[in-house]
Amino acid sequence: MHPYITPIANKFSLQENPNKAKGMKAYLLNQFSFFGIAAPERRLLCKEYYKQNVITDLTELEKIVLETFLLPQREFQYFGIELFAHHKKLWKSSSIGLIKKCLLTKSWWDSVDAIASEWLGPFFTLFPQKIMHHTFQWNRSTDIWLQRSSILFQKSYKTSTDTKLLSAYILHCSDSKEFFIQKAIGWALREYSKTNPKWVLSFVSKTKLPSLSKKEALKRM
């Protein structure tokens, strides 16, 4: 284990709660192990740790984050996501390689959505020239988590949302039978409806979308 991770691993072990871990594991369909640390306590513990142990080298940061995605307990992945987000000042355009690896490692909605919020939105704001090359490939991919990411990366962009791109990516996936794609379409539209409800209403009325996507999109209307 990387020396940077060992102390936080020890802290996690001290807070282990088998009963909560069992429930957390069941919630994610028994795909991942947990220490059983409640989210507020875990976030506080992690925030204190990475603020006191700042990383100054991007290569080292990416090595640590990648290792957190290979460790068994899910709290390590959450820690890696928060750690990388905390060190945005170190990010380079090449960091998209790490981002994609983490999207495809132990993929499930919890990690993919956290990456969309904490990494993808800020990354493509910093490096807008990377948007088309990567998100287009993801949208046309057969991997549902890359497709979901292509739809959700703009969800915090508000007035900066590229509606043409959002439309194109949604339309390409609008026939998908995958639950997580249908939910992503609805979620992306619902978030943008907070900024431009007229656009969303018009898009939904003119576009053939799964009923789940429509329901999610219009929740705030």
XYZ file of C-alpha atoms in Angstrom:
221
model
C 0.000 0.000 0.000
C 1.223 3.503 -0.855
C 2.603 5.322 2.232
C 0.139 8.163 1.688
C -2.822 5.794 1.923
C -1.687 3.770 4.950
C -2.620 6.374 7.620
C -6.110 6.943 6.200
C -6.562 3.175 5.925
C -5.745 2.915 9.638
C -8.268 5.660 10.415
C -10.915 3.823 8.390
C -10.179 0.587 10.243
C -10.612 2.286 13.612
C -14.060 3.540 12.564
C -15.192 0.238 11.047
C -18.839 -0.633 11.690
C -19.773 -4.128 10.439
C -23.530 -3.559 10.784
C -23.487 -0.386 8.704
C -21.075 -1.999 6.253
C -23.566 -4.787 5.630
C -26.304 -2.285 4.789
C -24.048 -0.223 2.542
C -22.951 -3.324 0.693
C -26.554 -4.390 0.145
C -27.482 -0.899 -1.098
C -24.943 -1.260 -3.917
C -26.185 -4.766 -4.713
C -23.372 -6.526 -2.844
C -20.771 -5.445 -5.382
C -18.360 -3.742 -2.980
C -17.037 -4.161 0.532
C -17.314 -1.316 3.056
C -15.811 -0.277 6.349
C -19.277 1.013 7.253
C -18.408 4.658 7.892
C -21.336 7.060 7.453
C -20.790 9.643 4.695
C -20.628 12.779 6.932
C -18.051 11.218 9.249
C -16.041 9.824 6.349
C -15.973 13.171 4.513
C -14.863 15.003 7.645
C -12.137 12.447 8.307
C -10.878 12.558 4.713
C -11.053 16.332 4.395
C -8.971 16.781 7.507
C -6.443 14.251 6.250
C -5.811 15.601 2.762
C -5.730 19.192 4.017
C -2.996 18.235 6.448
C -1.176 16.081 3.875
C -1.021 18.157 0.713
C 0.424 16.547 -2.425
C 2.557 18.721 -4.720
C 3.349 16.340 -7.586
C 0.740 15.305 -10.162
C 2.396 11.981 -10.990
C 2.375 11.018 -7.330
C -1.220 12.206 -6.931
C -2.421 10.120 -9.867
C -0.539 7.074 -8.601
C -2.246 7.387 -5.210
C -5.701 7.949 -6.681
C -5.366 4.976 -9.026
C -4.370 2.740 -6.121
C -7.444 3.812 -4.134
C -9.545 2.436 -6.984
C -7.854 -0.948 -6.685
C -8.441 -1.369 -2.945
C -11.415 -3.470 -1.795
C -13.427 -1.157 0.467
C -15.593 1.408 -1.302
C -14.551 4.179 1.086
C -11.128 4.137 -0.595
C -12.694 5.056 -3.946
C -14.638 7.895 -2.320
C -11.413 9.081 -0.707
C -9.576 8.992 -4.046
C -12.300 11.014 -5.755
C -12.253 13.690 -3.056
C -8.448 13.723 -2.923
C -8.063 14.319 -6.650
C -10.750 17.025 -6.619
C -8.977 18.792 -3.760
C -5.788 19.048 -5.833
C -7.288 20.671 -8.973
C -4.356 23.079 -9.157
C -2.130 20.153 -10.150
C -4.345 18.902 -12.975
C -3.036 18.845 -16.535
C -4.821 18.025 -19.768
C -3.189 14.583 -19.626
C -5.146 13.832 -16.446
C -8.046 12.745 -18.635
C -6.236 9.397 -18.876
C -6.563 8.838 -15.140
C -10.153 10.070 -15.171
C -11.154 7.549 -17.806
C -9.360 4.704 -15.959
C -11.278 5.518 -12.785
C -14.586 5.752 -14.657
C -13.973 2.219 -15.913
C -12.675 0.743 -12.647
C -15.225 -0.719 -10.215
C -17.854 1.244 -12.132
C -21.218 1.908 -10.562
C -23.490 4.917 -10.325
C -22.003 6.176 -7.052
C -18.412 6.507 -8.272
C -19.307 7.523 -11.838
C -21.659 10.280 -10.689
C -19.162 11.555 -8.128
C -16.504 11.708 -10.843
C -18.924 13.557 -13.138
C -19.546 16.134 -10.415
C -16.114 16.433 -8.837
C -13.822 15.846 -11.809
C -15.436 16.037 -15.239
C -17.236 19.350 -14.872
C -14.171 21.173 -13.519
C -11.750 19.355 -15.863
C -13.571 20.303 -19.052
C -13.914 23.867 -17.767
C -10.135 23.991 -17.383
C -9.480 22.225 -20.702
C -12.452 22.939 -22.996
C -10.409 21.901 -26.037
C -10.645 18.322 -24.745
C -14.430 18.200 -24.618
C -15.325 17.072 -28.109
C -12.570 14.515 -28.578
C -13.292 12.632 -25.376
C -16.985 13.104 -24.708
C -17.917 12.246 -28.311
C -15.990 8.964 -28.042
C -17.628 8.224 -24.707
C -21.096 8.967 -26.041
C -20.534 6.573 -28.972
C -19.007 3.929 -26.720
C -20.763 0.679 -25.843
C -19.846 1.226 -22.185
C -22.852 2.599 -20.322
C -20.722 4.421 -17.738
C -18.826 6.372 -20.381
C -22.127 7.167 -22.084
C -23.617 8.298 -18.781
C -20.577 10.509 -18.179
C -20.899 12.153 -21.584
C -24.475 13.121 -20.750
C -23.805 14.290 -17.189
C -20.518 16.189 -17.414
C -22.317 19.508 -18.043
C -24.859 19.164 -15.251
C -23.325 21.992 -13.183
C -22.652 24.321 -16.136
C -25.946 26.240 -15.917
C -25.811 29.139 -18.432
C -22.563 27.754 -19.881
C -24.285 24.522 -20.964
C -23.728 23.650 -24.612
C -27.305 22.693 -25.466
C -26.401 21.500 -28.955
C -23.937 19.036 -27.481
C -26.335 17.995 -24.740
C -29.087 17.439 -27.323
C -26.830 15.410 -29.593
C -25.606 13.174 -26.778
C -29.099 12.594 -25.425
C -30.514 11.851 -28.881
C -27.811 9.277 -29.572
C -28.736 7.422 -26.367
C -32.472 8.042 -26.384
C -33.282 4.490 -27.542
C -31.196 2.895 -24.800
C -32.935 0.326 -22.627
C -30.335 0.790 -19.891
C -31.817 2.135 -16.677
C -28.726 4.187 -15.856
C -28.714 5.865 -19.265
C -32.401 6.720 -19.073
C -31.883 8.166 -15.590
C -28.851 10.162 -16.757
C -30.865 11.750 -19.559
C -33.580 12.777 -17.129
C -31.136 14.013 -14.521
C -29.163 16.134 -16.996
C -32.355 17.732 -18.298
C -33.722 18.282 -14.790
C -30.549 20.059 -13.734
C -30.624 22.299 -16.792
C -34.325 23.043 -16.196
C -33.249 25.008 -13.120
C -31.495 27.392 -15.521
C -33.623 27.216 -18.664
C -36.985 25.517 -18.061
C -38.416 26.697 -21.395
C -35.647 24.992 -23.339
C -36.114 21.748 -21.419
C -39.899 21.784 -21.845
C -39.512 22.386 -25.560
C -36.873 19.664 -25.939
C -38.895 17.085 -24.030
C -42.084 17.874 -25.970
C -40.338 17.528 -29.332
C -38.125 14.536 -28.561
C -38.957 10.856 -28.279
C -37.573 9.910 -24.894
C -38.095 6.965 -22.536
C -40.881 7.604 -20.042
C -38.396 7.383 -17.163
C -36.236 10.110 -18.748
C -39.254 12.373 -19.250
C -40.455 11.830 -15.695
C -37.044 12.701 -14.276
C -36.606 15.695 -16.600
C -39.899 17.309 -15.602
C -39.739 16.677 -11.851
C -39.116 20.349 -11.059
C -41.604 21.724 -13.560
